[in-house]
Coordinates of N, CA, C and O in Angstrom, one line a residue:
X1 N 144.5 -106.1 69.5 CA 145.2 -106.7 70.7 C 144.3 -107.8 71.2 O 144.9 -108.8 71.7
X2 N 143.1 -107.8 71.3 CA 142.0 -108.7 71.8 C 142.3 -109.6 71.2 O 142.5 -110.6 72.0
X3 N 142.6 -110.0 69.6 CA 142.5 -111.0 69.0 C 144.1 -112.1 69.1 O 144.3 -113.3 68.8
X4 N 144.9 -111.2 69.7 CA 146.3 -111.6 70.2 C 146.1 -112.1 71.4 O 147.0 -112.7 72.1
X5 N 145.2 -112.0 71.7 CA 145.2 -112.5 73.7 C 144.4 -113.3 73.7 O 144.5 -114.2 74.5
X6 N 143.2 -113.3 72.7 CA 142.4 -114.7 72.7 C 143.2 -115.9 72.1 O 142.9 -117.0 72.4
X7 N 144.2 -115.7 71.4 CA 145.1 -116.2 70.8 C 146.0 -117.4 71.1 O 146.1 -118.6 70.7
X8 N 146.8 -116.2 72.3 CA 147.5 -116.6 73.1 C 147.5 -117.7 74.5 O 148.2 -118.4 75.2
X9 N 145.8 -117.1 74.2 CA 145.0 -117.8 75.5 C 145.2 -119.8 75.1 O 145.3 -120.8 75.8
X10 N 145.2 -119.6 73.9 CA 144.8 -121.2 73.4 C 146.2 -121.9 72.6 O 146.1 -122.9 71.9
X11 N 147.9 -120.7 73.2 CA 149.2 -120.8 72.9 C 149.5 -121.4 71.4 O 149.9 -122.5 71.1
X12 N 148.8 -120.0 70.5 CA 149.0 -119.8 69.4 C 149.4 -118.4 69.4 O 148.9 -117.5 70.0
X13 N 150.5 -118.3 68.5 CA 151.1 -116.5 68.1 C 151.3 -116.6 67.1 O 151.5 -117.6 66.5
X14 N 151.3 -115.2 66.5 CA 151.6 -114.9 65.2 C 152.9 -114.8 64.7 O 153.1 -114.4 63.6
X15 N 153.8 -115.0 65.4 CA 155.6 -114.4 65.5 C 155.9 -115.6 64.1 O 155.1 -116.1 63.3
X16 N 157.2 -115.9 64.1 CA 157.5 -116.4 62.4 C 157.8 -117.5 63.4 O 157.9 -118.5 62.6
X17 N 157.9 -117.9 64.4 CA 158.2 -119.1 64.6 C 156.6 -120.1 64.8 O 156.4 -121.2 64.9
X18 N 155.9 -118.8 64.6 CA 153.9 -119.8 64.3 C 154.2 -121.1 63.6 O 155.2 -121.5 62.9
X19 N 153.0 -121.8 63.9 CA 153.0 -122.9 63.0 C 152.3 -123.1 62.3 O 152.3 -124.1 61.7
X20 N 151.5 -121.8 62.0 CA 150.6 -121.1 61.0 C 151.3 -120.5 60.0 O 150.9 -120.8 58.8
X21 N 152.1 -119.8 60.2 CA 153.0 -119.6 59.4 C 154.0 -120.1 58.8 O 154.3 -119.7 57.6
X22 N 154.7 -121.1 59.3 CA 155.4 -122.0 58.9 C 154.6 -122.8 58.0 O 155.2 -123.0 56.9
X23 N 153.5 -123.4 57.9 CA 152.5 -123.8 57.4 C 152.6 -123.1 55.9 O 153.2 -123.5 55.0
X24 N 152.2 -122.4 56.0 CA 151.8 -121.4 55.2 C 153.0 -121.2 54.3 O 152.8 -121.2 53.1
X25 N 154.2 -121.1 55.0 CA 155.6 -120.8 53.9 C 155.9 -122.3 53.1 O 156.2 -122.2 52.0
X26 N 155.6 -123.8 54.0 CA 155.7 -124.9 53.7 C 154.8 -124.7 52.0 O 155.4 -124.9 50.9
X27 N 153.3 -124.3 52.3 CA 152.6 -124.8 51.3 C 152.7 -123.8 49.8 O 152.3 -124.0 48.7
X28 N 153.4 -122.7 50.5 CA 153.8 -121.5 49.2 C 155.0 -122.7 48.6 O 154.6 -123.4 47.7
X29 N 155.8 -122.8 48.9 CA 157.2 -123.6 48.2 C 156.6 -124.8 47.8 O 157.1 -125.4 46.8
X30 N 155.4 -125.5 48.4 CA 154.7 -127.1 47.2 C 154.4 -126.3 46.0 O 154.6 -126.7 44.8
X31 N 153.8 -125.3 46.4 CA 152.8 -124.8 45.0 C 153.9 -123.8 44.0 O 153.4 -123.2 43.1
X32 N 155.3 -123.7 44.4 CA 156.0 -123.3 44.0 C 156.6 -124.4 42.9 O 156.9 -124.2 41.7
X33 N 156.8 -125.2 43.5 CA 157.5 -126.6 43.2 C 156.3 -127.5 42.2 O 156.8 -128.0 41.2
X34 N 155.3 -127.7 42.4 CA 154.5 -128.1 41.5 C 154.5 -126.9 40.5 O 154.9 -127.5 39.5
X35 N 154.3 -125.6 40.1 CA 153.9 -125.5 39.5 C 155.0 -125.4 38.5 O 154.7 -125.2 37.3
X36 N 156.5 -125.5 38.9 CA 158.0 -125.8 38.6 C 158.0 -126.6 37.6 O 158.5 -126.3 36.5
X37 N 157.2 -128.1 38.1 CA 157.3 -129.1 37.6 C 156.2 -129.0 36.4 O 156.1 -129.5 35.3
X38 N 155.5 -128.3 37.0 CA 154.8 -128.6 35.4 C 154.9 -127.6 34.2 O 154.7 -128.0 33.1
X39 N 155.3 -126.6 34.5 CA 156.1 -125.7 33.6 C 157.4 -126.8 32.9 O 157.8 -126.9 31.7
X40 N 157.7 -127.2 33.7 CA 159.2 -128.4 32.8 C 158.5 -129.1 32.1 O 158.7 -129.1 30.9
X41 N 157.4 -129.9 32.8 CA 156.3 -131.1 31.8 C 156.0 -130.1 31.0 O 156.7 -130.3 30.0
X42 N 155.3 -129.0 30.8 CA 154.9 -128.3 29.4 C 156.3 -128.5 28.3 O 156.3 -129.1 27.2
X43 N 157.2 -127.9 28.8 CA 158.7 -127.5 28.1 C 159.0 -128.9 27.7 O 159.6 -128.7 26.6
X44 N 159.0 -130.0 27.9 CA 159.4 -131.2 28.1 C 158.6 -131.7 26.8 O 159.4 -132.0 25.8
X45 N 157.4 -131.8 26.6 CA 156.2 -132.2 26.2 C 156.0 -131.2 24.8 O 155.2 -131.5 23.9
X46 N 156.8 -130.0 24.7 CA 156.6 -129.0 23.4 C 157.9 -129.9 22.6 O 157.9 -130.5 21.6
X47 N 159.2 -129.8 23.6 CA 160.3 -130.4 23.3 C 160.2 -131.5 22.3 O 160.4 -131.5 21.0
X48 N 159.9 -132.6 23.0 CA 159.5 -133.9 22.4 C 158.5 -133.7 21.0 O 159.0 -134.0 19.9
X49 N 157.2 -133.2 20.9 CA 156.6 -132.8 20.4 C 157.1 -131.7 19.0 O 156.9 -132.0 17.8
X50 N 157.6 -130.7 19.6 CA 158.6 -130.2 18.1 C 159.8 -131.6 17.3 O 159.9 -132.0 16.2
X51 N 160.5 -132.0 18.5 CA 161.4 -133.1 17.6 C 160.9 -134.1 17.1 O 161.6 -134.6 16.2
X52 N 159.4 -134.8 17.3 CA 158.9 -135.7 16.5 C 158.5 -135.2 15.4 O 158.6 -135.9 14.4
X53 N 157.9 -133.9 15.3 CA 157.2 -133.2 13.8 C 158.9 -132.6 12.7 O 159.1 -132.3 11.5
X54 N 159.6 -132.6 13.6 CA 161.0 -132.5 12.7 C 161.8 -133.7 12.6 O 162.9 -133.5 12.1
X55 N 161.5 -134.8 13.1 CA 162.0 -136.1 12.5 C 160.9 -136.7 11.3 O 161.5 -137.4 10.4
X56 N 159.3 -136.5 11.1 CA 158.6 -136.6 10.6 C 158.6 -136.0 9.2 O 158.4 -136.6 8.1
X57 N 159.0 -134.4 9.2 CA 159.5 -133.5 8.4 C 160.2 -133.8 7.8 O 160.1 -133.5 6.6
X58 N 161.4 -134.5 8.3 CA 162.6 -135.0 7.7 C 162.2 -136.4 6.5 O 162.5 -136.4 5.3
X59 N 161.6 -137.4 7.1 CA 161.6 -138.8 6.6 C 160.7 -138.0 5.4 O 160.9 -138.3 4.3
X60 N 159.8 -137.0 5.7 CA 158.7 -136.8 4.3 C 160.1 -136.4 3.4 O 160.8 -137.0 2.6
X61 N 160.1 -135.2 3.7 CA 161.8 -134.6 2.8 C 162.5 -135.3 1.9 O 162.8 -135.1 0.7
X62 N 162.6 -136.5 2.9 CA 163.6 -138.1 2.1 C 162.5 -138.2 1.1 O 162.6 -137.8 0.0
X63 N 161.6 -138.7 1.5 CA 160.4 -139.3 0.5 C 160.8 -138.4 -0.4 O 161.9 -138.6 -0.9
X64 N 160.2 -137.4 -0.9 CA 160.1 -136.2 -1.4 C 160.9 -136.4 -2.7 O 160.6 -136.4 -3.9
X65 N 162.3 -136.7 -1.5 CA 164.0 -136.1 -2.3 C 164.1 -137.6 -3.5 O 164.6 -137.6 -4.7
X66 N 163.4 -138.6 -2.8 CA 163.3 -139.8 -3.6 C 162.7 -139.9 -4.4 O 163.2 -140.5 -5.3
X67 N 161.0 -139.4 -4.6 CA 160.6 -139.1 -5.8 C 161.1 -138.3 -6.7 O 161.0 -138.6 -7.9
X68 N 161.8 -137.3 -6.3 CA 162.5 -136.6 -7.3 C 163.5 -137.2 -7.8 O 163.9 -136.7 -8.9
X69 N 164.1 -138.3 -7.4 CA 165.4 -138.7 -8.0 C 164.5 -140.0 -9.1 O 165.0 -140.5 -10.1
X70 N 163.4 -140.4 -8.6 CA 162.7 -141.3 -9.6 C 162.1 -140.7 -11.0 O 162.1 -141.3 -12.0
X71 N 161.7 -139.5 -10.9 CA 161.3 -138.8 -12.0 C 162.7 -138.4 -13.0 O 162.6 -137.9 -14.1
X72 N 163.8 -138.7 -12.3 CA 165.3 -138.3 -12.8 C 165.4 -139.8 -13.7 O 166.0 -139.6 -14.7
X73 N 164.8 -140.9 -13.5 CA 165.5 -142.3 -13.7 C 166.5 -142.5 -12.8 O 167.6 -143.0 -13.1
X74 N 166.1 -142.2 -11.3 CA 167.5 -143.0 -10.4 C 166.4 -143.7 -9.4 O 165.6 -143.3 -8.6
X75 N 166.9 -145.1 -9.9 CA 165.5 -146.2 -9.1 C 166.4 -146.5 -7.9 O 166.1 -147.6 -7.4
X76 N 167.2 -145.9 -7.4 CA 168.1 -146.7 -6.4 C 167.6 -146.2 -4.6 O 167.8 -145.0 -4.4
X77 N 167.2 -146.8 -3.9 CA 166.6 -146.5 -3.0 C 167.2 -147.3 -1.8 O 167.1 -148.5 -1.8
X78 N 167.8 -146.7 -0.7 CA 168.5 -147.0 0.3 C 167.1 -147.4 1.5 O 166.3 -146.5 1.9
X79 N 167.2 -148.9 1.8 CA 166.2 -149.7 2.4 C 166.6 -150.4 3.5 O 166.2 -151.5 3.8
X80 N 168.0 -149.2 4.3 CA 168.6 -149.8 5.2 C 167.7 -148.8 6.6 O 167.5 -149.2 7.7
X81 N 167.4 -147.6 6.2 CA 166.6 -147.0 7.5 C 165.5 -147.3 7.9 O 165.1 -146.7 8.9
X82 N 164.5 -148.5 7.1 CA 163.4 -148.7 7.0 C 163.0 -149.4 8.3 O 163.3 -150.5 8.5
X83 N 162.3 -148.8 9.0 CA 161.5 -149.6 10.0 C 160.1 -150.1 10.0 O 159.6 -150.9 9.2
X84 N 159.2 -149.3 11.2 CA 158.1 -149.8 11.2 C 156.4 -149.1 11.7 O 155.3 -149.4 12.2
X85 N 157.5 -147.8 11.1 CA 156.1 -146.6 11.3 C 155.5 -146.5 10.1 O 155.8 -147.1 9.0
X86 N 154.5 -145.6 10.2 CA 153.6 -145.6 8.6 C 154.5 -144.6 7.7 O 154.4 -144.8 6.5
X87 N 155.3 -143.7 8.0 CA 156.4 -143.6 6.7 C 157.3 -144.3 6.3 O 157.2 -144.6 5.1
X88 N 157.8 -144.7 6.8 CA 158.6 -146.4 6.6 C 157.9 -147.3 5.7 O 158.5 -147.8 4.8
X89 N 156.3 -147.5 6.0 CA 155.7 -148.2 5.3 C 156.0 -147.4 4.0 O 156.7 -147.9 3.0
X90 N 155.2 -146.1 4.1 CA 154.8 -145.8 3.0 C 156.5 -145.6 1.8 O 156.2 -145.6 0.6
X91 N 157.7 -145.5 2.1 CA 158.6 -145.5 1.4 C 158.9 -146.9 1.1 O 159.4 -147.0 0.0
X92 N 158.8 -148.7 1.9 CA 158.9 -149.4 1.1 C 157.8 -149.9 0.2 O 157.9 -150.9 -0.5
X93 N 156.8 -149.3 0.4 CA 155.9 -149.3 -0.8 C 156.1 -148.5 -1.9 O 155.6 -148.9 -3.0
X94 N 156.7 -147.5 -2.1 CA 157.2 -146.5 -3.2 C 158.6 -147.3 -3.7 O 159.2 -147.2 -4.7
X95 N 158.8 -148.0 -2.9 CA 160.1 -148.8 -3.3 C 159.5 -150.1 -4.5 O 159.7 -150.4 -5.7
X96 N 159.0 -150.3 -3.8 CA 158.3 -151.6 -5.0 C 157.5 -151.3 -5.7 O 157.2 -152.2 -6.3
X97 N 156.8 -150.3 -6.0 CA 156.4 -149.2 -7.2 C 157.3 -148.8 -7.8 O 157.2 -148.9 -9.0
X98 N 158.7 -148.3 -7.1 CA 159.6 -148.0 -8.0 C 160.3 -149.0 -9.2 O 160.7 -148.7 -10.3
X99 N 160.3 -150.5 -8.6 CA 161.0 -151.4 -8.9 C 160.1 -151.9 -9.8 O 160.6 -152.3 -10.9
X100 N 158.9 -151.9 -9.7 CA 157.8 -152.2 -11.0 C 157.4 -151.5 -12.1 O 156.9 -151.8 -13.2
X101 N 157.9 -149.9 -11.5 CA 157.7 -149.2 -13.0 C 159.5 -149.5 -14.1 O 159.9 -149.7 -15.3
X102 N 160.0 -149.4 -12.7 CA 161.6 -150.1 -13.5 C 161.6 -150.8 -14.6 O 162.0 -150.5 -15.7
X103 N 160.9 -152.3 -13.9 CA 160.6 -153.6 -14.8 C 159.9 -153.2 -16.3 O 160.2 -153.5 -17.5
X104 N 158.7 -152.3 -15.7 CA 158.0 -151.9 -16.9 C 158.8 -151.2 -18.0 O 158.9 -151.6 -19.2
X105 N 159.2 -150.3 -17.7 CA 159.9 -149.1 -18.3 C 160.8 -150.0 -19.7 O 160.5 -150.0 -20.9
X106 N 162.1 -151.2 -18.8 CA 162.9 -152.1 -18.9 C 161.9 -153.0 -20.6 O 162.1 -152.9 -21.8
X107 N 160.8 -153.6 -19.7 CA 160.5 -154.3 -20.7 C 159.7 -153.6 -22.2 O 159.5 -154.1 -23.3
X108 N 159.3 -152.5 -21.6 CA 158.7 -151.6 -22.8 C 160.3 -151.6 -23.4 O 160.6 -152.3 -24.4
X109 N 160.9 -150.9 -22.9 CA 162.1 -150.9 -24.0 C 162.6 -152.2 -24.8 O 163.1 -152.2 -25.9
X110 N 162.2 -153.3 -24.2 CA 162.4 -153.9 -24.9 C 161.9 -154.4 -26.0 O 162.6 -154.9 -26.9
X111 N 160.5 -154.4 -25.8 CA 159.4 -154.8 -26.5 C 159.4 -153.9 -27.7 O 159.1 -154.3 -28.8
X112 N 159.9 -152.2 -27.4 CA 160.1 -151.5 -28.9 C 161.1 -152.0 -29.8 O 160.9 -152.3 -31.0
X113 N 162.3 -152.3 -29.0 CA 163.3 -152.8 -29.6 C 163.4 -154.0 -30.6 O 164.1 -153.9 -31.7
X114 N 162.5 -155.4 -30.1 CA 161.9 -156.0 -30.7 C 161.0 -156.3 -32.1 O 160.9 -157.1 -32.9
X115 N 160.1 -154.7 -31.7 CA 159.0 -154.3 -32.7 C 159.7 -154.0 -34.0 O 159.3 -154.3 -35.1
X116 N 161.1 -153.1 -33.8 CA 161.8 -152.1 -34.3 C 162.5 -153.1 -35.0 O 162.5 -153.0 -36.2
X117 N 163.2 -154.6 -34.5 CA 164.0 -155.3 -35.5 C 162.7 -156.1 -36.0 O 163.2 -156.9 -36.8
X118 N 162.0 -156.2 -35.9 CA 161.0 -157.3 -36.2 C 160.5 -156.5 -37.6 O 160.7 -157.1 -38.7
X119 N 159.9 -155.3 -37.5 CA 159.5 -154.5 -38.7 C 160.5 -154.5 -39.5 O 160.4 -154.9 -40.7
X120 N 161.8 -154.2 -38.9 CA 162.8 -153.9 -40.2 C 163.7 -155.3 -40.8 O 164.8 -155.2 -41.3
X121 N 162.9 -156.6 -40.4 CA 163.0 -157.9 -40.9 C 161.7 -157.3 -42.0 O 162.0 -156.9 -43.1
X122 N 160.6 -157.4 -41.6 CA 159.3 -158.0 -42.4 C 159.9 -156.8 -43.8 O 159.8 -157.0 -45.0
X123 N 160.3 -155.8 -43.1 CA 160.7 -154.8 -44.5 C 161.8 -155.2 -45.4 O 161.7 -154.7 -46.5
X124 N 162.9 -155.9 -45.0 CA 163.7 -156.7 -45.7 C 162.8 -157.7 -46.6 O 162.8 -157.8 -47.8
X125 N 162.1 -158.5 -45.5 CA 161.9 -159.9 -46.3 C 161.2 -159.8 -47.6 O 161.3 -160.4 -48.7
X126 N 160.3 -158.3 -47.1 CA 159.1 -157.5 -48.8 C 160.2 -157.2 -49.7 O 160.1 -157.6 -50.8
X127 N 160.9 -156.8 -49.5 CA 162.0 -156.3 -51.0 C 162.2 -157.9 -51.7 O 162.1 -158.0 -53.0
X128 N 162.5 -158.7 -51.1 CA 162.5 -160.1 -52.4 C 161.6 -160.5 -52.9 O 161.8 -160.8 -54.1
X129 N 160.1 -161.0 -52.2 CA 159.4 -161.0 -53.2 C 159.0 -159.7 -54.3 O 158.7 -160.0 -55.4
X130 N 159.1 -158.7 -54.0 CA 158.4 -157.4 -54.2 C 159.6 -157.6 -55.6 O 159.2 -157.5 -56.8
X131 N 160.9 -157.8 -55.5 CA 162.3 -157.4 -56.7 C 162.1 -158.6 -57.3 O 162.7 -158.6 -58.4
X132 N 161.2 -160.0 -57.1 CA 161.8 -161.3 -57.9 C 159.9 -161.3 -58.7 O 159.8 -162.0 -59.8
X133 N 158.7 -160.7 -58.1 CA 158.3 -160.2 -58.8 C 157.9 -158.8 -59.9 O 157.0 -158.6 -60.7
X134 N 158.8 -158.2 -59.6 CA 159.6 -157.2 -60.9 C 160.3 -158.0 -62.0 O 160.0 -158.1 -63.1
X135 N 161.5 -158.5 -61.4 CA 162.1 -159.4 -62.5 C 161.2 -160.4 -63.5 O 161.2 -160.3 -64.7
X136 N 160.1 -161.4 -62.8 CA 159.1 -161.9 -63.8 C 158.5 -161.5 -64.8 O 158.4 -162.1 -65.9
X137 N 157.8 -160.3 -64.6 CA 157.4 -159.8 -64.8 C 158.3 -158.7 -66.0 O 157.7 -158.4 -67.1
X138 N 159.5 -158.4 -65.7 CA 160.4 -157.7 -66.7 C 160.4 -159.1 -68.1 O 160.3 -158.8 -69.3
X139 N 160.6 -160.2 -67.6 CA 160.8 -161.4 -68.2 C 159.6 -161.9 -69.5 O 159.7 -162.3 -70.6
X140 N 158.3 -161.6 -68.6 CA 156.9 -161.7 -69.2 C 156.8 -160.5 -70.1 O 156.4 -160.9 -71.1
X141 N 157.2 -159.1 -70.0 CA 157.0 -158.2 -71.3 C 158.0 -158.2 -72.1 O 157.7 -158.0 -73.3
X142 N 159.2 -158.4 -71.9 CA 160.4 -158.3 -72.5 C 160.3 -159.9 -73.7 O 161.0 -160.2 -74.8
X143 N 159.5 -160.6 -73.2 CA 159.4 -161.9 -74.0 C 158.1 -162.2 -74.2 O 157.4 -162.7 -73.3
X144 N 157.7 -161.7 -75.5 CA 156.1 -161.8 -75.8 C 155.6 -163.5 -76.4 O 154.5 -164.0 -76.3
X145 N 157.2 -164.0 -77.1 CA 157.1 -165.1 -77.9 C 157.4 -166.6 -76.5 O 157.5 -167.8 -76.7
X146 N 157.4 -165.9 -75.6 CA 157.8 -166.8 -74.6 C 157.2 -168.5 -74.6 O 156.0 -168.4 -74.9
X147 N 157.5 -169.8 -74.4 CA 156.5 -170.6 -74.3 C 155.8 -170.9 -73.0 O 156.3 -171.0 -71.9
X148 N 154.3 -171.2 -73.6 CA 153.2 -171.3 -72.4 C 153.4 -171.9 -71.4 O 152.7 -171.6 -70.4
X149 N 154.5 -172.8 -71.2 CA 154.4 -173.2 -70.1 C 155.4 -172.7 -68.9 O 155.1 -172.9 -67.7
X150 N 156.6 -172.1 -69.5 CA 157.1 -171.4 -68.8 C 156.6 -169.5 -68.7 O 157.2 -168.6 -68.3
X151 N 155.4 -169.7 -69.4 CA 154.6 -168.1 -68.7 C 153.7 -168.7 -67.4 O 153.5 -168.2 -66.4
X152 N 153.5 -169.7 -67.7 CA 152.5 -169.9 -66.7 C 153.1 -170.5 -65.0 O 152.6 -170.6 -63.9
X153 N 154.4 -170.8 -65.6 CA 155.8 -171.0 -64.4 C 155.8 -169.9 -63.3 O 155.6 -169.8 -62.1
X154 N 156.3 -168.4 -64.8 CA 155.9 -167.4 -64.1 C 154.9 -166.8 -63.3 O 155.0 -166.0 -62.4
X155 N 153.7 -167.3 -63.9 CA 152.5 -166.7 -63.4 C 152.5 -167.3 -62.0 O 152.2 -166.7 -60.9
X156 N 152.8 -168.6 -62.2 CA 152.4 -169.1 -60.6 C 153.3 -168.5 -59.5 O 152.9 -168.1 -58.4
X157 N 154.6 -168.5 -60.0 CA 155.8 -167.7 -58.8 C 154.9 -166.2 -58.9 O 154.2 -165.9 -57.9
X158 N 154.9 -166.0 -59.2 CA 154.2 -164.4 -59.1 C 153.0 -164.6 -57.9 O 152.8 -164.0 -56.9
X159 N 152.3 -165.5 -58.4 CA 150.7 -166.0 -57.2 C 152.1 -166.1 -56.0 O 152.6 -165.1 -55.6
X160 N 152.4 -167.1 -55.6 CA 153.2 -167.5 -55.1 C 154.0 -166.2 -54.1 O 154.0 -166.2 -52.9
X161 N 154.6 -165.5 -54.8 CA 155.4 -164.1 -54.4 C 154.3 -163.4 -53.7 O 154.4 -163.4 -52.5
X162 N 153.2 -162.9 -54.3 CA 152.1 -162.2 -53.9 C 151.3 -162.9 -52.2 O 150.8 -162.5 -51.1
X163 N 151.7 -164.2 -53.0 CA 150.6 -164.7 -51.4 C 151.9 -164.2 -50.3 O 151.5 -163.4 -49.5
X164 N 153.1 -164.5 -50.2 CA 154.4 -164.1 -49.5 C 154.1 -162.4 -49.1 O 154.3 -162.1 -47.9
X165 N 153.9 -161.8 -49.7 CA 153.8 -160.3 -49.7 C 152.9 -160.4 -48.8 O 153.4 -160.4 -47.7
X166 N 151.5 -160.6 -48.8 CA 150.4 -160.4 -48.4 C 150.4 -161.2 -46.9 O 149.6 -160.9 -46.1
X167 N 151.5 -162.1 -46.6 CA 151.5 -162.8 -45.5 C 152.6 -161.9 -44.5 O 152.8 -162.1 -43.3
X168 N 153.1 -161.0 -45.3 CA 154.0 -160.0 -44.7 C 153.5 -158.8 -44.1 O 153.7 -158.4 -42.9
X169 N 152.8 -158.2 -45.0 CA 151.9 -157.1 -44.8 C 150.5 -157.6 -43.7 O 149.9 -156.9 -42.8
X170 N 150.4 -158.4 -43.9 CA 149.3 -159.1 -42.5 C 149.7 -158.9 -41.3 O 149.1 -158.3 -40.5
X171 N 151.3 -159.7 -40.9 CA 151.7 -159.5 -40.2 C 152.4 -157.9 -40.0 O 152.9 -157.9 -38.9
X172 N 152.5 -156.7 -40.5 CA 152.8 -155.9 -40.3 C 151.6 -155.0 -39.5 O 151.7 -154.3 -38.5
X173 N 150.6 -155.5 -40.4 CA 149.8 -154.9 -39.6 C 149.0 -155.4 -38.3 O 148.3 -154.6 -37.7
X174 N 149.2 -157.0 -37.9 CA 149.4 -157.2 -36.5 C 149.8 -156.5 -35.7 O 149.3 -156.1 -34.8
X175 N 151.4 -156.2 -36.2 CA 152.7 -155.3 -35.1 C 152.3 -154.0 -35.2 O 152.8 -153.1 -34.5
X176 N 151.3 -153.7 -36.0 CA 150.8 -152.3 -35.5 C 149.9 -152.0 -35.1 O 149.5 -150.9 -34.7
X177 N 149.1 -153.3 -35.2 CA 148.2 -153.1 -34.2 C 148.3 -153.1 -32.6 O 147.8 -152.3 -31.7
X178 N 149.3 -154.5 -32.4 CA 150.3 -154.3 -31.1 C 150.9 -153.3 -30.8 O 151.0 -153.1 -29.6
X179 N 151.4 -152.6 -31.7 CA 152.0 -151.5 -30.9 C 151.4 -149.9 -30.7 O 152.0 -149.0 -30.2
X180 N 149.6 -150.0 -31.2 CA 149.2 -149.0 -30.4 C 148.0 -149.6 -29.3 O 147.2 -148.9 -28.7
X181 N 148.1 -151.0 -29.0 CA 147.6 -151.4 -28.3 C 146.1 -152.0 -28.6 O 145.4 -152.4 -27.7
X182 N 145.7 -152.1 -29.9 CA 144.5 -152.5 -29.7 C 144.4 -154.1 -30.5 O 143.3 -154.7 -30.5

C-alpha cells in the first residue's frame, strides 16, 4: 500500500488505464509485429531460395536430358530459352560442341566413304595391269620361237605394267597410312 500512495502522490496508478501499462501493452504488440515480420522474411527468403534451387535443378535436368539425347545422335538443341546466367552459358556452349562434333562425326563419314571408293578404285585399277601382265607373259611361254623384238615389246609393257602396279600399291599404302593416322 505504501508504494500505491507514494505513487499516487506523483498521479501515477497501476489501474489498466496507466500509462505504464498501456506502454507496456503498446510495446508487447511491436515485438509481436516485428517478430511477425520476420518470421514472414524467414518464410519469404526459404520460399524464394527453395524455388531458385528448383529452377536451377530443372535447367541442369535439361542439360542432362540434352546430353543424353546427344549420345543418342540427336544434335537438335532448342536455343530459344537461352539467356544470360551461367547455365545458359554453359548449354550454348554444349550447343556448339554439339554442332562441332556433328561436323566432325559428318566429315569423318565422309572421309571413310571416300577412302572406301578410292581403295576400291586403286583395287580395280591393279586387276589390269596385274591381267595384261598375265596375258604377256602367257604369250612369252606359250611362244618360245617368238621374234626378238616383239619379246622385248613385251618385256618393256611388262616394266611398264609393273611400274603401274607399284605406283598403285604406293598409293595404297599412303591411304593406309591416312587412315590410321600416321
Amino acid at each position: 500500500n505504501d508504494g500505491k500512495t507514494a505513487l499516487e502522490e506523483y498521479s501515477l496508478t497501476l489501474d489498466n488505464t496507466s500509462l505504464i501499462k498501456l506502454n507496456d501493452q503498446e510495446h508487447l504488440k511491436f515485438q509481436i509485429l516485428n517478430l511477425s515480420l520476420l518470421l514472414l522474411s524467414i518464410i519469404l527468403l526459404i520460399y524464394l531460395f527453395l524455388r531458385f534451387n528448383a529452377k536451377k535443378d530443372q535447367e541442369i535436368n535439361s542439360i542432362t536430358n540434352y546430353l543424353e539425347a546427344i549420345n543418342h545422335m540427336n544434335y537438335h538443341l532448342s536455343i530459344d530459352d537461352i539467356t544470360e546466367d551461367e547455365l545458359s552459358i554453359l548449354k550454348n556452349e554444349l550447343y556448339k560442341v554439339t554442332i562441332k562434333l556433328k561436323e566432325d562425326a559428318e566429315n569423318s563419314k565422309k572421309d571413310k566413304n571416300n577412302l572406301k571408293t578410292t581403295l576400291a578404285d586403286i583395287s580395280h585399277q591393279l586387276k589390269t595391269p596385274i591381267t595384261s601382265v598375265l596375258i604377256i607373259l602367257d604369250n612369252l611361254i606359250d611362244n618360245p620361237d617368238m621374234d626378238i623384238t616383239t619379246r622385248e615389246d613385251f618385256l618393256r609393257d611388262i616394266k611398264r605394267e609393273l611400274i603401274n602396279i607399284n605406283f598403285l600399291v604406293l598409293n595404297l599404302l599412303k591411304l593406309s597410312r591416312l587412315d590410321s593416322n600416321t
